[in-house]
Coordinates of C-alpha atoms and ligand atoms in Angstrom, one line a residue:
M23 CA 2.3 15.4 27.2
G24 CA 5.0 12.8 27.1
R25 CA 7.8 12.5 24.5
P26 CA 6.8 13.0 20.8
V27 CA 5.8 9.9 18.9
N28 CA 8.7 8.7 16.7
V29 CA 7.9 8.5 13.0
G30 CA 9.6 6.4 10.3
V31 CA 8.7 7.3 6.7
V32 CA 8.7 4.8 3.9
G33 CA 8.6 6.5 0.5
C34 CA 10.5 9.8 -0.1
G35 CA 9.0 11.0 -3.3
F36 CA 7.0 14.1 -4.4
I37 CA 4.7 14.4 -1.3
F38 CA 7.4 13.7 1.3
G39 CA 8.4 17.3 1.8
Q40 CA 4.9 18.5 2.6
Y41 CA 4.7 15.9 5.4
V42 CA 8.1 16.8 6.8
R43 CA 7.3 20.5 7.0
S44 CA 4.0 19.6 8.8
I45 CA 5.6 17.1 11.2
E46 CA 8.2 19.8 12.2
R47 CA 5.2 22.0 13.4
L48 CA 3.3 19.2 15.2
P49 CA 4.6 18.8 18.8
E50 CA 3.2 15.2 19.0
L51 CA 5.5 14.0 16.2
R52 CA 9.2 13.6 15.5
L53 CA 10.8 12.3 12.3
V54 CA 13.5 9.8 13.2
S55 CA 14.1 7.7 10.0
V56 CA 13.3 7.3 6.4
A57 CA 13.5 4.5 3.8
D58 CA 12.9 4.2 0.0
L59 CA 13.3 1.5 -2.6
D60 CA 15.8 4.0 -4.0
P61 CA 18.2 4.7 -1.1
E62 CA 19.8 7.7 -2.9
R63 CA 16.3 9.3 -3.0
A64 CA 15.9 8.8 0.7
R65 CA 19.4 10.2 1.4
E66 CA 18.6 13.3 -0.8
A67 CA 15.3 13.8 0.9
V68 CA 16.8 14.3 4.4
R69 CA 20.0 16.0 3.4
G70 CA 20.4 18.7 6.0
C71 CA 18.6 16.7 8.7
P72 CA 21.5 14.8 10.3
E73 CA 19.3 13.6 13.1
V74 CA 17.1 11.5 10.6
E75 CA 18.5 8.1 9.8
V76 CA 18.4 6.6 6.3
L77 CA 17.5 2.9 6.6
S78 CA 16.4 0.0 4.4
V79 CA 12.6 -0.8 4.6
A80 CA 13.4 -3.9 6.6
E81 CA 15.7 -2.0 9.0
L82 CA 13.0 0.7 9.6
M83 CA 10.4 -1.9 10.3
A84 CA 12.7 -3.6 12.8
D85 CA 13.9 -0.4 14.5
P86 CA 12.5 -0.2 18.1
R87 CA 12.8 3.6 18.0
V88 CA 10.1 3.8 15.3
D89 CA 6.7 4.0 17.0
V90 CA 4.6 4.7 13.9
V91 CA 5.2 4.1 10.2
L92 CA 4.2 6.8 7.7
N93 CA 3.6 5.0 4.4
L94 CA 4.2 7.5 1.5
T95 CA 4.8 4.9 -1.2
V96 CA 2.8 4.6 -4.4
P97 CA -0.8 3.1 -4.2
A98 CA 0.3 -0.4 -5.5
A99 CA 2.7 -0.7 -2.6
H100 CA 0.4 0.7 0.2
A101 CA -1.0 -2.6 1.4
E102 CA 2.4 -4.4 1.3
I103 CA 4.2 -1.7 3.3
T104 CA 1.3 -1.2 5.8
L105 CA 1.1 -5.0 6.4
Q106 CA 4.9 -5.1 7.0
A107 CA 4.5 -2.3 9.6
V108 CA 1.5 -4.1 11.2
A109 CA 3.6 -7.3 11.4
S110 CA 6.3 -5.3 13.2
G111 CA 3.7 -4.3 15.8
K112 CA 3.7 -0.6 14.7
D113 CA 0.9 1.8 14.2
V114 CA 0.7 3.0 10.5
Y115 CA -0.7 6.0 8.7
S116 CA -0.8 5.5 4.9
E117 CA -1.3 7.9 2.0
K118 CA -4.5 7.1 0.1
P119 CA -5.9 4.8 -0.9
L120 CA -5.6 2.4 2.0
A121 CA -4.9 -0.3 -0.6
A122 CA -5.3 -0.7 -4.3
T123 CA -8.3 -3.0 -3.8
T124 CA -10.8 -3.7 -1.0
A125 CA -9.5 -7.3 -0.8
D126 CA -6.1 -6.0 0.1
A127 CA -7.6 -3.4 2.4
A128 CA -9.6 -6.1 4.2
R129 CA -6.3 -8.0 4.8
V130 CA -4.9 -4.8 6.3
L131 CA -7.9 -4.4 8.6
R132 CA -7.8 -8.0 9.8
A133 CA -4.0 -8.0 10.4
A134 CA -4.2 -4.7 12.3
A135 CA -7.1 -6.0 14.5
E136 CA -5.1 -9.2 15.3
A137 CA -1.9 -7.3 16.1
G138 CA -3.8 -4.6 18.1
V139 CA -2.2 -1.7 16.2
R140 CA -3.9 1.3 14.7
V141 CA -4.2 2.1 11.0
G142 CA -5.1 5.5 9.6
C143 CA -5.2 6.8 6.1
A144 CA -5.2 10.0 4.1
P145 CA -6.9 12.3 3.3
D146 CA -6.6 14.4 6.4
T147 CA -7.5 17.6 4.5
V148 CA -11.1 17.1 5.8
L149 CA -9.8 17.9 9.3
G150 CA -9.1 21.5 8.2
T151 CA -11.4 24.5 8.6
G152 CA -13.0 24.1 5.1
T153 CA -14.8 20.7 5.4
Q154 CA -15.2 21.0 9.2
T155 CA -16.9 24.5 9.1
A156 CA -19.3 23.1 6.4
R157 CA -20.0 20.1 8.6
K158 CA -20.7 22.3 11.6
A159 CA -23.1 24.4 9.4
I160 CA -25.0 21.2 8.5
D161 CA -25.0 19.9 12.1
D162 CA -26.2 23.3 13.3
G163 CA -29.1 23.1 10.9
L164 CA -28.2 26.1 8.7
I165 CA -29.4 24.3 5.5
G166 CA -32.1 22.1 7.1
R167 CA -32.2 18.4 6.2
P168 CA -29.5 17.8 3.4
V169 CA -31.1 16.5 0.2
A170 CA -28.4 16.4 -2.4
A171 CA -24.7 17.2 -3.1
T172 CA -22.4 17.6 -6.1
A173 CA -18.7 16.9 -6.1
I174 CA -16.7 17.9 -9.2
M175 CA -13.0 17.5 -10.0
L176 CA -11.8 17.9 -13.6
T177 CA -8.1 18.3 -14.7
P178 CA -6.1 17.4 -17.8
G179 CA -4.3 14.7 -15.8
H180 CA -1.2 14.6 -13.5
E181 CA 1.3 13.9 -16.3
G182 CA 1.4 17.7 -16.8
W183 CA 3.3 18.3 -13.5
H184 CA 4.4 15.0 -11.8
P185 CA 7.8 13.8 -13.0
N186 CA 6.9 10.1 -12.4
P187 CA 3.1 9.9 -13.1
D188 CA 3.0 6.2 -14.0
F189 CA 1.1 5.2 -10.9
Y190 CA -1.8 7.6 -11.7
Y191 CA -2.6 5.5 -14.7
A192 CA -1.9 2.0 -13.2
P193 CA -4.5 0.0 -11.3
G194 CA -5.2 1.8 -8.0
G195 CA -4.8 5.1 -9.8
G196 CA -7.1 7.1 -12.2
P197 CA -9.0 10.2 -11.2
L198 CA -11.4 8.3 -9.0
M199 CA -8.9 6.4 -6.9
D200 CA -6.5 9.3 -6.8
M201 CA -8.8 12.3 -6.1
G202 CA -12.0 10.5 -5.1
P203 CA -10.8 9.9 -1.6
Y204 CA -10.7 13.7 -0.9
Y205 CA -14.2 14.3 -2.3
I206 CA -15.9 11.1 -1.0
T207 CA -14.3 11.4 2.5
S208 CA -15.7 14.9 2.6
L209 CA -19.1 13.8 1.4
V210 CA -19.2 11.0 4.1
T211 CA -18.1 13.5 6.7
L212 CA -20.8 15.9 5.7
L213 CA -23.7 13.5 4.8
G214 CA -22.8 10.1 6.4
P215 CA -22.2 6.7 4.9
V216 CA -23.2 5.5 1.4
T217 CA -25.4 2.4 0.8
T218 CA -25.7 2.2 -3.1
V219 CA -23.9 3.6 -6.1
I220 CA -24.7 4.0 -9.8
G221 CA -21.6 4.7 -12.0
A222 CA -20.5 5.3 -15.6
A223 CA -16.9 5.6 -16.8
S224 CA -14.8 6.1 -19.9
R225 CA -11.2 6.4 -21.1
T226 CA -10.0 8.2 -24.3
R227 CA -6.4 7.4 -24.8
A228 CA -4.3 4.2 -24.4
R229 CA -1.1 6.3 -23.6
R230 CA -0.2 9.6 -22.0
T231 CA 2.9 11.7 -22.4
I232 CA 5.0 13.0 -19.4
A233 CA 5.3 16.8 -19.7
T234 CA 7.9 17.5 -17.1
G235 CA 11.1 16.3 -15.4
P236 CA 13.9 14.0 -16.7
R237 CA 11.4 11.7 -18.4
R238 CA 9.7 14.6 -20.4
G239 CA 8.3 13.3 -23.7
E240 CA 8.2 9.6 -22.5
E241 CA 4.9 7.8 -23.1
I242 CA 3.2 5.8 -20.3
P243 CA 0.4 3.3 -20.6
V244 CA -3.1 4.0 -19.4
A245 CA -4.7 1.1 -17.6
V246 CA -7.6 2.9 -15.8
D247 CA -10.8 4.8 -16.5
T248 CA -9.9 8.5 -16.9
H249 CA -13.4 10.0 -16.5
V250 CA -15.7 8.5 -13.8
T251 CA -19.1 9.8 -12.9
G252 CA -22.0 8.5 -10.7
V253 CA -24.5 8.9 -8.0
L254 CA -23.9 8.0 -4.3
V255 CA -27.0 7.2 -2.3
H256 CA -26.3 8.0 1.3
A257 CA -28.0 6.0 4.2
S258 CA -29.7 9.3 5.1
G259 CA -31.4 9.4 1.7
A260 CA -29.3 12.3 0.4
L261 CA -28.0 11.8 -3.2
S262 CA -24.5 12.9 -4.2
T263 CA -23.5 13.4 -7.8
L264 CA -19.8 12.8 -8.4
V265 CA -17.6 13.7 -11.4
M266 CA -13.9 12.8 -11.3
G267 CA -12.0 13.3 -14.5
F268 CA -8.5 13.6 -16.0
E269 CA -10.1 14.7 -19.3
G270 CA -11.0 18.3 -18.7
A271 CA -8.9 21.4 -19.5
A272 CA -10.4 23.2 -16.5
T273 CA -13.7 23.7 -14.7
G274 CA -15.5 26.6 -13.0
A275 CA -17.8 24.2 -11.0
P276 CA -17.5 24.5 -7.2
P277 CA -15.7 21.5 -5.8
I278 CA -18.6 20.5 -3.6
E279 CA -22.1 21.9 -3.0
V280 CA -24.6 20.6 -0.5
H281 CA -28.3 21.4 -0.9
G282 CA -30.7 21.2 2.0
E283 CA -34.4 22.0 2.6
R284 CA -33.6 25.4 3.9
G285 CA -30.4 26.4 2.0
S286 CA -27.3 25.5 0.1
L287 CA -23.6 25.4 1.1
S288 CA -20.6 25.8 -1.2
V289 CA -17.8 23.8 0.3
P290 CA -14.1 24.5 -0.5
D291 CA -11.8 22.1 -2.3
P292 CA -11.4 19.0 -0.1
N293 CA -7.8 18.6 -1.5
H294 CA -7.0 21.7 0.7
F295 CA -7.4 22.2 4.4
D296 CA -9.0 25.6 4.3
G297 CA -11.1 27.9 2.1
S298 CA -14.3 29.8 2.3
V299 CA -17.6 28.1 3.1
L300 CA -20.6 30.0 1.5
L301 CA -24.2 29.8 2.6
A302 CA -27.3 30.7 0.4
R303 CA -30.5 30.6 2.5
M304 CA -33.7 29.5 0.7
G305 CA -35.4 32.6 -0.6
E306 CA -32.3 34.9 -0.6
E307 CA -30.3 35.5 -3.7
D308 CA -26.9 36.2 -2.2
W309 CA -24.3 33.9 -0.8
E310 CA -22.8 34.8 2.6
T311 CA -19.4 33.7 3.7
L312 CA -19.4 31.8 7.0
P313 CA -16.5 32.5 9.4
A314 CA -14.2 29.5 10.0
A315 CA -15.8 27.8 13.0
A316 CA -14.4 24.3 13.2
G317 CA -11.3 22.3 12.2
H318 CA -7.5 22.7 12.4
V319 CA -6.4 26.2 11.4
G320 CA -3.5 26.4 9.0
A321 CA -3.1 22.6 9.0
G322 CA -0.9 20.6 6.7
R323 CA -0.6 16.9 5.6
G324 CA 0.3 15.0 8.8
V325 CA -2.5 16.3 11.0
G326 CA -4.3 13.0 10.5
L327 CA -1.2 11.1 11.7
A328 CA -1.2 13.4 14.8
D329 CA -4.9 12.6 15.2
L330 CA -4.1 8.8 15.0
V331 CA -1.4 8.9 17.7
T332 CA -3.4 11.0 20.1
T333 CA -6.7 9.0 19.8
P334 CA -7.2 7.0 23.0
A335 CA -6.8 3.2 22.6
G336 CA -10.0 1.5 21.6
R337 CA -11.4 4.5 19.7
E338 CA -11.2 5.0 15.9
S339 CA -9.2 8.0 14.8
R340 CA -10.9 10.6 12.5
T341 CA -9.0 9.1 9.6
G342 CA -9.4 5.5 10.8
A343 CA -9.4 2.3 8.8
T344 CA -13.2 1.8 9.0
L345 CA -13.9 5.2 7.3
T346 CA -11.1 4.8 4.7
Y347 CA -12.1 1.2 3.9
H348 CA -15.7 2.5 3.3
V349 CA -14.4 5.2 1.0
L350 CA -12.3 2.7 -1.0
D351 CA -15.3 0.3 -1.1
I352 CA -17.5 3.1 -2.5
M353 CA -15.0 3.8 -5.2
E354 CA -14.6 0.2 -6.1
C355 CA -18.4 -0.3 -6.2
L356 CA -18.7 2.8 -8.5
L357 CA -16.2 1.3 -11.0
S358 CA -17.9 -2.0 -10.8
S359 CA -21.3 -0.3 -11.4
A360 CA -19.8 1.5 -14.4
H361 CA -18.6 -1.7 -15.9
S362 CA -21.7 -3.8 -15.1
R363 CA -24.1 -1.0 -15.9
T364 CA -26.2 -1.8 -12.8
A365 CA -26.6 -0.2 -9.4
V366 CA -24.3 -1.7 -6.8
T367 CA -24.9 -2.1 -3.1
V368 CA -22.1 -0.9 -0.8
T369 CA -21.9 -3.5 1.9
S370 CA -19.4 -1.7 4.2
T371 CA -20.4 1.3 6.3
C372 CA -18.9 3.6 9.0
E373 CA -19.9 6.2 11.5
R374 CA -19.5 9.8 10.5
P375 CA -16.0 10.6 12.0
Q376 CA -16.0 12.8 15.2
P377 CA -16.1 16.5 14.4
V378 CA -13.0 18.7 15.0
T379 CA -13.6 21.7 17.2
F380 CA -12.0 25.0 16.2
R381 CA -8.2 24.5 16.8
P382 CA -5.7 27.3 16.4
A383 CA -2.5 26.5 14.4
P384 CA 0.3 24.8 16.3
R385 CA 3.4 27.0 16.9
Ligands
NAD413 N1 2.2 14.1 -5.4 C1 1.2 14.7 -4.8 O1 0.9 15.9 -4.9 C2 0.4 13.9 -3.8 C3 -0.6 14.5 -3.1 C4 -1.3 13.8 -2.1 C5 -1.2 12.5 -2.0 N2 -0.2 11.8 -2.7 C6 -0.1 10.4 -2.5 O2 1.2 10.1 -1.9 C7 1.7 8.9 -2.4 C8 3.0 9.1 -3.0 O3 2.9 10.0 -4.0 P1 4.2 10.8 -4.6 O4 3.7 11.8 -5.5 O5 5.1 11.2 -3.5 O6 4.8 9.5 -5.4 P2 6.4 9.4 -5.9 O7 6.4 8.4 -7.0 O8 7.0 10.7 -6.2 O9 7.1 8.8 -4.6 C9 6.8 7.5 -4.1 C10 8.1 7.0 -3.5 O10 7.9 5.7 -2.9 C11 9.0 4.8 -3.2 N3 8.5 3.5 -3.1 C12 7.6 2.9 -4.0 N4 7.3 1.6 -3.6 C13 8.1 1.4 -2.5 C14 8.3 0.3 -1.7 N5 7.7 -0.9 -1.9 N6 9.2 0.4 -0.7 C15 9.8 1.6 -0.4 N7 9.7 2.7 -1.2 C16 8.8 2.6 -2.2 C17 9.4 5.3 -4.6 O11 10.8 4.9 -4.8 C18 9.3 6.8 -4.5 O12 10.4 7.4 -4.0 C19 0.6 8.3 -3.4 O13 -0.2 7.4 -2.7 C20 -0.1 9.6 -3.8 O14 -1.5 9.3 -4.1 C21 0.5 12.5 -3.6

């Protein structure tokens, strides 16, 4: 292998630390510079890492040392920062969603194709042993032909733990746009692309109260639906039922279940890389735990960026723009269906991403 790929990060907020810890363990990647709208936040984020430069966003984009931009800004800024990186001729990996709207995401895809640079997008949790072992079980025929799935995420909302949760309640946020990418990317990985959606959505409160950090007690406006539910019709004919809510105290429902003609699978939380995959064979009462058999072992956020930079030119990475555009399109169509009260055809599609073979943890 040649030298590691140099990473410049834009956005040094809450999730930044998880990426840095992961990049340190990935031999393909080296963090060289950071930028944030708030330069003090950027300086604070890399205190103790003298080799990492703190730059302005414009300086980072123009820096010839930076090979790939890691976009960890808030959803409303994703398209703008990704487009700046593309215009600088750099590959980009963005936190999810790819953009706040499919119109902006389409601009990103067009610009990237014209510039000949690669764009990837979170979530990369689906490359871990949880989703990948479940996918292998389906591909190996353990449940027969998949017929249906459920995907359920219910929490009280992120204002309980995030010090600046405004973006979760602004356009591009909400439980669907925030958590939907994990569940829908997992469903597309397991069952393939979606052709039609039928949705329903609601919101209960016009304002939410921040419960932690320096802004504790401050009210923020809610501009998005906070409970979204619906059915995704996959091209294969399988039907997935989705429930994404910031309105539930807790849930005991499994994050994802897939039911096939010969058995059912319980799939671990797609917001995590690992977790147990359980199989119930038709006619047997007990669930058996399947050993981890595919995916990156002990992975962290950043493994999708490593996948992007190691994917040969001309091939789409496992978290590539076509997949992540399709996931965003599904979510937008679901909200549109909820508001129009009609089924909506999803016009985009994608291939199921390449599976990940069983990969031991790096270092
Ligand atoms: N917080 C989590 O647990 C978590 C988990 C997974 C994914 N994510 C995703 O990661 C992204 C960031 O989330 P976060 O929790 O770190 O948010 P955050 O608000 O804590 O941090 C975002 C940072 O980006 C900076 N920023 C915003 N716009 C910018 C711009 N135009 N130019 C430069 N800097 C800009 C902000 O100043 C801030 O420091 C979001 O897309 C979120 O969905 C967050």
